[in-house]
Every structure is written in structure tokens, then in C-alpha cells.
mmCIF file of C-alpha atoms in Angstrom:
data_model
loop_
_atom_site.group_PDB
_atom_site.id
_atom_site.type_symbol
_atom_site.label_atom_id
_atom_site.label_comp_id
_atom_site.label_asym_id
_atom_site.label_seq_id
_atom_site.Cartn_x
_atom_site.Cartn_y
_atom_site.Cartn_z
ATOM 1 C CA MET R 1 18.225 -8.757 19.533
ATOM 2 C CA ARG R 2 16.001 -7.256 16.867
ATOM 3 C CA GLY R 3 17.824 -6.595 13.652
ATOM 4 C CA ARG R 4 17.984 -3.194 12.062
ATOM 5 C CA GLY R 5 14.936 -2.505 9.910
ATOM 6 C CA THR R 6 15.490 -2.335 6.196
ATOM 7 C CA ALA R 7 13.287 -2.136 3.151
ATOM 8 C CA ARG R 8 13.812 -2.372 -0.568
ATOM 9 C CA ARG R 9 11.965 -3.003 -3.797
ATOM 10 C CA LEU R 10 12.240 -6.685 -4.662
ATOM 11 C CA PRO R 11 12.375 -7.940 -8.256
ATOM 12 C CA TRP R 12 9.106 -9.272 -9.630
ATOM 13 C CA GLY R 13 10.612 -12.752 -9.873
ATOM 14 C CA ALA R 14 11.374 -12.760 -6.155
ATOM 15 C CA LEU R 15 7.868 -11.504 -5.468
ATOM 16 C CA ALA R 16 6.352 -14.295 -7.534
ATOM 17 C CA LEU R 17 8.384 -16.877 -5.641
ATOM 18 C CA ALA R 18 7.266 -15.417 -2.331
ATOM 19 C CA LEU R 19 3.641 -15.609 -3.385
ATOM 20 C CA LEU R 20 3.925 -19.110 -4.724
ATOM 21 C CA GLY R 21 5.275 -20.181 -1.361
ATOM 22 C CA GLY R 22 2.039 -19.151 0.339
ATOM 23 C CA CYS R 23 -0.958 -21.375 0.903
ATOM 24 C CA ALA R 24 -3.702 -18.766 0.386
ATOM 25 C CA GLU R 25 -5.598 -18.124 -2.829
ATOM 26 C CA GLY R 26 -3.509 -15.141 -3.946
ATOM 27 C CA GLN R 27 -1.456 -15.635 -7.119
ATOM 28 C CA PRO R 28 1.206 -13.571 -8.894
ATOM 29 C CA VAL R 29 -0.143 -11.180 -11.498
ATOM 30 C CA GLU R 30 -0.378 -13.199 -14.691
ATOM 31 C CA GLY R 31 1.814 -11.875 -17.468
ATOM 32 C CA ALA R 32 3.431 -9.150 -15.356
ATOM 33 C CA GLY R 33 7.170 -8.664 -15.516
ATOM 34 C CA SER R 34 9.741 -7.925 -18.191
ATOM 35 C CA SER R 35 7.707 -9.608 -20.941
ATOM 36 C CA GLY R 36 4.246 -8.612 -19.701
ATOM 37 C CA PRO R 37 2.327 -5.376 -19.129
ATOM 38 C CA ARG R 38 3.840 -2.523 -17.140
ATOM 39 C CA THR R 39 2.988 -2.732 -13.470
ATOM 40 C CA ASP R 40 3.195 1.086 -13.127
ATOM 41 C CA PRO R 41 0.568 2.096 -15.710
ATOM 42 C CA LEU R 42 0.106 5.587 -17.069
ATOM 43 C CA PRO R 43 -2.700 7.610 -15.427
ATOM 44 C CA GLU R 44 -5.521 6.682 -17.806
ATOM 45 C CA ASP R 45 -4.371 3.145 -18.589
ATOM 46 C CA ALA R 46 -7.103 0.505 -18.330
ATOM 47 C CA ALA R 47 -4.681 -2.014 -16.778
ATOM 48 C CA ASP R 48 -6.404 -4.061 -14.084
ATOM 49 C CA PHE R 49 -4.568 -6.663 -11.984
ATOM 50 C CA GLY R 50 -7.608 -8.172 -10.290
ATOM 51 C CA PRO R 51 -9.496 -7.654 -7.022
ATOM 52 C CA LEU R 52 -8.038 -7.463 -3.551
ATOM 53 C CA PRO R 53 -8.967 -10.369 -1.285
ATOM 54 C CA ASP R 54 -10.869 -9.691 1.911
ATOM 55 C CA PHE R 55 -8.891 -9.267 5.122
ATOM 56 C CA LEU R 56 -9.413 -8.791 8.846
ATOM 57 C CA LEU R 57 -6.966 -6.410 10.528
ATOM 58 C CA VAL R 58 -7.015 -3.733 13.237
ATOM 59 C CA ASP R 59 -6.430 0.002 12.794
ATOM 60 C CA GLU R 60 -4.560 2.508 14.956
ATOM 61 C CA ARG R 61 -7.711 3.088 17.013
ATOM 62 C CA GLY R 62 -8.032 -0.593 17.816
ATOM 63 C CA GLU R 63 -11.048 -1.034 15.529
ATOM 64 C CA THR R 64 -11.486 -3.996 13.204
ATOM 65 C CA VAL R 65 -11.114 -3.185 9.509
ATOM 66 C CA THR R 66 -12.121 -5.346 6.542
ATOM 67 C CA LEU R 67 -12.159 -4.712 2.819
ATOM 68 C CA ALA R 68 -15.813 -3.692 3.056
ATOM 69 C CA ASP R 69 -14.858 -0.805 5.374
ATOM 70 C CA LEU R 70 -12.723 0.693 2.601
ATOM 71 C CA ALA R 71 -15.109 -0.044 -0.250
ATOM 72 C CA GLY R 72 -16.077 2.758 -2.597
ATOM 73 C CA HIS R 73 -12.869 4.774 -2.195
ATOM 74 C CA PRO R 74 -9.786 4.796 -4.413
ATOM 75 C CA LEU R 75 -6.918 3.570 -2.235
ATOM 76 C CA VAL R 76 -3.152 3.832 -2.002
ATOM 77 C CA LEU R 77 -1.828 0.862 -0.020
ATOM 78 C CA GLY R 78 1.682 0.193 1.189
ATOM 79 C CA ALA R 79 3.772 -1.644 3.762
ATOM 80 C CA LEU R 80 6.210 -0.253 6.307
ATOM 81 C CA PHE R 81 6.940 -0.428 10.035
ATOM 82 C CA SER R 82 7.496 2.180 12.714
ATOM 83 C CA THR R 83 11.071 1.255 13.697
ATOM 84 C CA CYS R 84 12.381 0.972 10.136
ATOM 85 C CA ALA R 85 15.767 2.665 9.774
ATOM 86 C CA GLY R 86 15.788 2.256 5.997
ATOM 87 C CA PRO R 87 13.462 3.697 3.332
ATOM 88 C CA CYS R 88 10.255 3.679 5.428
ATOM 89 C CA PRO R 89 10.585 7.343 6.449
ATOM 90 C CA SER R 90 10.872 8.207 2.758
ATOM 91 C CA ILE R 91 7.757 6.149 1.995
ATOM 92 C CA ALA R 92 5.910 7.964 4.798
ATOM 93 C CA ARG R 93 6.949 11.343 3.366
ATOM 94 C CA SER R 94 5.711 10.255 -0.056
ATOM 95 C CA LEU R 95 2.371 9.275 1.466
ATOM 96 C CA LYS R 96 2.147 12.619 3.263
ATOM 97 C CA ARG R 97 2.768 14.345 -0.071
ATOM 98 C CA LEU R 98 -0.017 12.286 -1.647
ATOM 99 C CA GLN R 99 -2.314 13.097 1.285
ATOM 100 C CA ASP R 100 -1.729 16.807 0.675
ATOM 101 C CA ASP R 101 -1.810 16.708 -3.123
ATOM 102 C CA LEU R 102 -5.001 14.616 -3.244
ATOM 103 C CA ALA R 103 -6.853 16.624 -0.596
ATOM 104 C CA GLY R 104 -9.639 17.535 -3.004
ATOM 105 C CA THR R 105 -10.481 13.889 -3.728
ATOM 106 C CA ASP R 106 -11.867 10.974 -1.729
ATOM 107 C CA VAL R 107 -8.650 8.939 -2.092
ATOM 108 C CA ARG R 108 -7.703 7.102 1.113
ATOM 109 C CA LEU R 109 -4.229 5.989 2.195
ATOM 110 C CA VAL R 110 -3.743 2.652 3.943
ATOM 111 C CA VAL R 111 -0.498 1.406 5.484
ATOM 112 C CA VAL R 112 0.004 -2.129 6.779
ATOM 113 C CA SER R 113 2.735 -2.718 9.369
ATOM 114 C CA VAL R 114 4.919 -5.698 8.494
ATOM 115 C CA ASP R 115 6.181 -5.827 12.096
ATOM 116 C CA PRO R 116 2.889 -6.415 13.923
ATOM 117 C CA GLU R 117 4.510 -7.777 17.087
ATOM 118 C CA VAL R 118 5.966 -4.325 17.725
ATOM 119 C CA ASP R 119 3.436 -2.137 15.939
ATOM 120 C CA THR R 120 0.399 -2.340 18.181
ATOM 121 C CA PRO R 121 -2.512 0.036 17.536
ATOM 122 C CA GLU R 122 -1.101 2.378 20.192
ATOM 123 C CA ILE R 123 2.332 2.457 18.551
ATOM 124 C CA LEU R 124 0.785 3.092 15.156
ATOM 125 C CA ALA R 125 -1.362 5.905 16.559
ATOM 126 C CA HIS R 126 1.811 7.657 17.766
ATOM 127 C CA TYR R 127 3.499 6.968 14.440
ATOM 128 C CA ALA R 128 0.526 8.460 12.581
ATOM 129 C CA LEU R 129 0.884 11.676 14.571
ATOM 130 C CA ARG R 130 4.600 11.763 13.873
ATOM 131 C CA VAL R 131 4.188 11.560 10.105
ATOM 132 C CA GLY R 132 1.292 14.039 9.948
ATOM 133 C CA ALA R 133 -1.454 11.611 8.981
ATOM 134 C CA ASP R 134 -5.033 12.858 8.738
ATOM 135 C CA PRO R 135 -7.024 10.140 10.577
ATOM 136 C CA ALA R 136 -10.005 10.721 8.298
ATOM 137 C CA ARG R 137 -7.947 9.910 5.198
ATOM 138 C CA TRP R 138 -4.973 7.783 6.294
ATOM 139 C CA THR R 139 -5.342 4.438 8.084
ATOM 140 C CA PHE R 140 -2.656 2.296 9.710
ATOM 141 C CA LEU R 141 -3.279 -1.437 10.030
ATOM 142 C CA THR R 142 -1.808 -4.226 12.114
ATOM 143 C CA GLY R 143 -2.896 -7.689 13.224
ATOM 144 C CA THR R 144 -1.544 -11.161 13.705
ATOM 145 C CA GLU R 145 1.652 -12.096 11.888
ATOM 146 C CA VAL R 146 -0.273 -14.636 9.802
ATOM 147 C CA ALA R 147 -3.013 -12.176 8.800
ATOM 148 C CA VAL R 148 -0.556 -9.409 7.962
ATOM 149 C CA ARG R 149 1.700 -11.671 5.876
ATOM 150 C CA ALA R 150 -1.262 -13.130 3.987
ATOM 151 C CA PHE R 151 -2.642 -9.709 3.073
ATOM 152 C CA VAL R 152 0.684 -8.097 2.183
ATOM 153 C CA GLN R 153 2.066 -11.006 0.162
ATOM 154 C CA GLN R 154 -1.029 -12.567 -1.367
ATOM 155 C CA GLY R 155 -3.253 -9.496 -1.350
ATOM 156 C CA LEU R 156 -0.995 -6.561 -2.165
ATOM 157 C CA PHE R 157 1.586 -8.716 -4.000
ATOM 158 C CA LEU R 158 4.383 -7.111 -1.958
ATOM 159 C CA ALA R 159 7.225 -9.289 -0.739
ATOM 160 C CA VAL R 160 8.305 -9.407 2.925
ATOM 161 C CA GLU R 161 11.299 -11.244 4.341
ATOM 162 C CA ARG R 162 12.534 -11.575 7.909
ATOM 163 C CA ALA R 163 16.235 -12.387 8.227
ATOM 164 C CA SER R 164 18.872 -12.121 10.941
ATOM 165 C CA GLU R 165 19.644 -8.517 9.915
ATOM 166 C CA GLY R 166 16.005 -7.453 10.176
ATOM 167 C CA LEU R 167 12.915 -7.010 8.025
ATOM 168 C CA THR R 168 13.087 -6.483 4.288
ATOM 169 C CA HIS R 169 10.000 -5.537 2.302
ATOM 170 C CA ASP R 170 8.890 -4.184 -1.027
ATOM 171 C CA THR R 171 8.826 -0.377 -1.093
ATOM 172 C CA ARG R 172 6.160 0.012 -3.768
ATOM 173 C CA LEU R 173 2.731 1.546 -3.238
ATOM 174 C CA LEU R 174 -0.341 -0.072 -4.749
ATOM 175 C CA ALA R 175 -3.096 1.897 -6.486
ATOM 176 C CA VAL R 176 -6.585 0.437 -5.998
ATOM 177 C CA ASP R 177 -9.796 1.623 -7.636
ATOM 178 C CA ARG R 178 -13.272 2.075 -6.133
ATOM 179 C CA ARG R 179 -14.179 -1.535 -6.908
ATOM 180 C CA GLY R 180 -11.222 -2.817 -4.897
ATOM 181 C CA HIS R 181 -9.184 -3.786 -7.976
ATOM 182 C CA ARG R 182 -5.402 -3.451 -8.136
ATOM 183 C CA ARG R 183 -4.483 -0.848 -10.753
ATOM 184 C CA GLY R 184 -0.690 -0.529 -10.491
ATOM 185 C CA TRP R 185 2.414 -0.429 -8.296
ATOM 186 C CA TYR R 186 4.683 2.614 -7.906
ATOM 187 C CA THR R 187 7.993 2.904 -6.043
ATOM 188 C CA GLY R 188 7.347 4.744 -2.784
ATOM 189 C CA THR R 189 10.861 6.191 -2.552
ATOM 190 C CA ASP R 190 11.081 7.611 -6.071
ATOM 191 C CA GLU R 191 9.868 11.164 -6.706
ATOM 192 C CA HIS R 192 8.974 10.543 -10.350
ATOM 193 C CA GLN R 193 7.068 7.369 -9.481
ATOM 194 C CA ILE R 194 5.138 9.221 -6.773
ATOM 195 C CA GLU R 195 4.152 11.875 -9.302
ATOM 196 C CA ARG R 196 3.055 9.093 -11.633
ATOM 197 C CA LEU R 197 1.018 7.574 -8.778
ATOM 198 C CA ARG R 198 -0.513 10.967 -7.953
ATOM 199 C CA ARG R 199 -1.781 11.304 -11.512
ATOM 200 C CA ARG R 200 -2.979 7.697 -11.501
ATOM 201 C CA MET R 201 -4.998 8.347 -8.337
ATOM 202 C CA LEU R 202 -6.564 11.485 -9.802
ATOM 203 C CA PHE R 203 -7.750 9.366 -12.714
ATOM 204 C CA LEU R 204 -9.047 6.613 -10.416
ATOM 205 C CA ALA R 205 -10.793 9.200 -8.230
ATOM 206 C CA ALA R 206 -12.665 10.525 -11.263
ATOM 207 C CA GLU R 207 -13.368 7.021 -12.587
ATOM 208 C CA GLY R 208 -16.818 5.974 -11.422
ATOM 209 C CA ALA R 209 -17.202 8.966 -9.100
ATOM 210 C CA ALA R 210 -20.609 10.438 -8.317
ATOM 211 C CA PRO R 211 -21.233 13.759 -10.099
ATOM 212 C CA GLU R 212 -20.639 15.798 -6.950
ATOM 213 C CA GLU R 213 -17.322 13.995 -6.347
ATOM 214 C CA SER R 214 -15.998 14.535 -9.848
ATOM 215 C CA ARG R 215 -16.574 18.307 -9.869
#
């Protein structure tokens, strides 16, 4: 029997341990944590946590998506799954708010399902409709368990655990700039953090934008 879906923000120490347990090239953010730089920078902070690795996943239309397909856009990336009975609906509402509030920018939203065995492209397409996603600006990704885990844990630096009671995953959202660099993590269930992320994305949208995009 599938356990009830849950999600929570995991401490950075637990995240680092999860990443160190992987065999890919991703590493924990050096210096981040209680004694290092804030991982939820202010809007105009120059903090840069390094580039995303490439990936190969499938979107809600069944089309292959790689990092190159998202290149050139500021991104908000997060993890959830369609049957989650915990904070995922709150994360989805936060993303819908960001979609609406950032409508005048070229920011794109990207969600990776951490339950890919259930969340096929068809399931994610229905889920996208349910949460009010604009398909031109909000993408839902799935793939093999191995590919999803590698990207979420060693790419997004978000922890995922599967236990007898269900799935547990980090509820933060990752801000990424036009170059594909990680620029901060913000709690997807916290209203003040979402406002902080909104302002961060406005800054990243203006950063390096073409003149017609920055007007």
C-alpha cells in the first residue's frame, strides 16, 4: 500500500548527508548553513551557488526536456507530487501566485515530480490544469526514478526520502538565473519567503535581460 504523501523542509545538514550519499558529481553548497552565507538571499544579493547540472527528463506533454531547453530564462524550480496530502498543495498555490505576480517577466516555473512511477506525463498534465498552470510559463517534469532523484538531490540540492509512511521532500523553491546558476532557496509554504522569492525573481529577470525585456 502506498503511504500517505508528506513533505517538509529538511535541515541543511540532512540535505548535505543526502547529497554526499549520491554517486553523481553534485556536491553540497560549500559554506552554506548556520556558519555560511544565507541560502535565501535578498533580492539584489550577488550570492551564486553554482550552475545546475544538465538533465534529461520528460514534460507533461511527453516531450524530452534538458537544461538547454530552459536556457536564457530565470527559473523557479521545485519538487512535489500529485498525490501529496501534505504541503504540496500549498507549494502549488505559491507557484500559482508567482506565475500571476511575475506575468510581466520571462520567468519560468519548473516542477519536478518526486513520485515518477505515479506521475506520468498524462497525470501531470491533469495536475497542471487543476492548479491553473499556464503551459507557456509553467512546466512539469517526470522521468525515471534514477534521473529524477539525481536532478532533485544533486542538481537542485533538495532532499527526498521514501519511507514506509510515504514520500518526504524538501519544500523549498530554488531561484535560478539566466545562466542556469542557483541563486537561492525559499520555503514554498511560507508567505514571507514567497514574497522574498518574488522580489528575487524580479531582480534576476532584470539581470542580463535584453533592453526590450527589461522595460
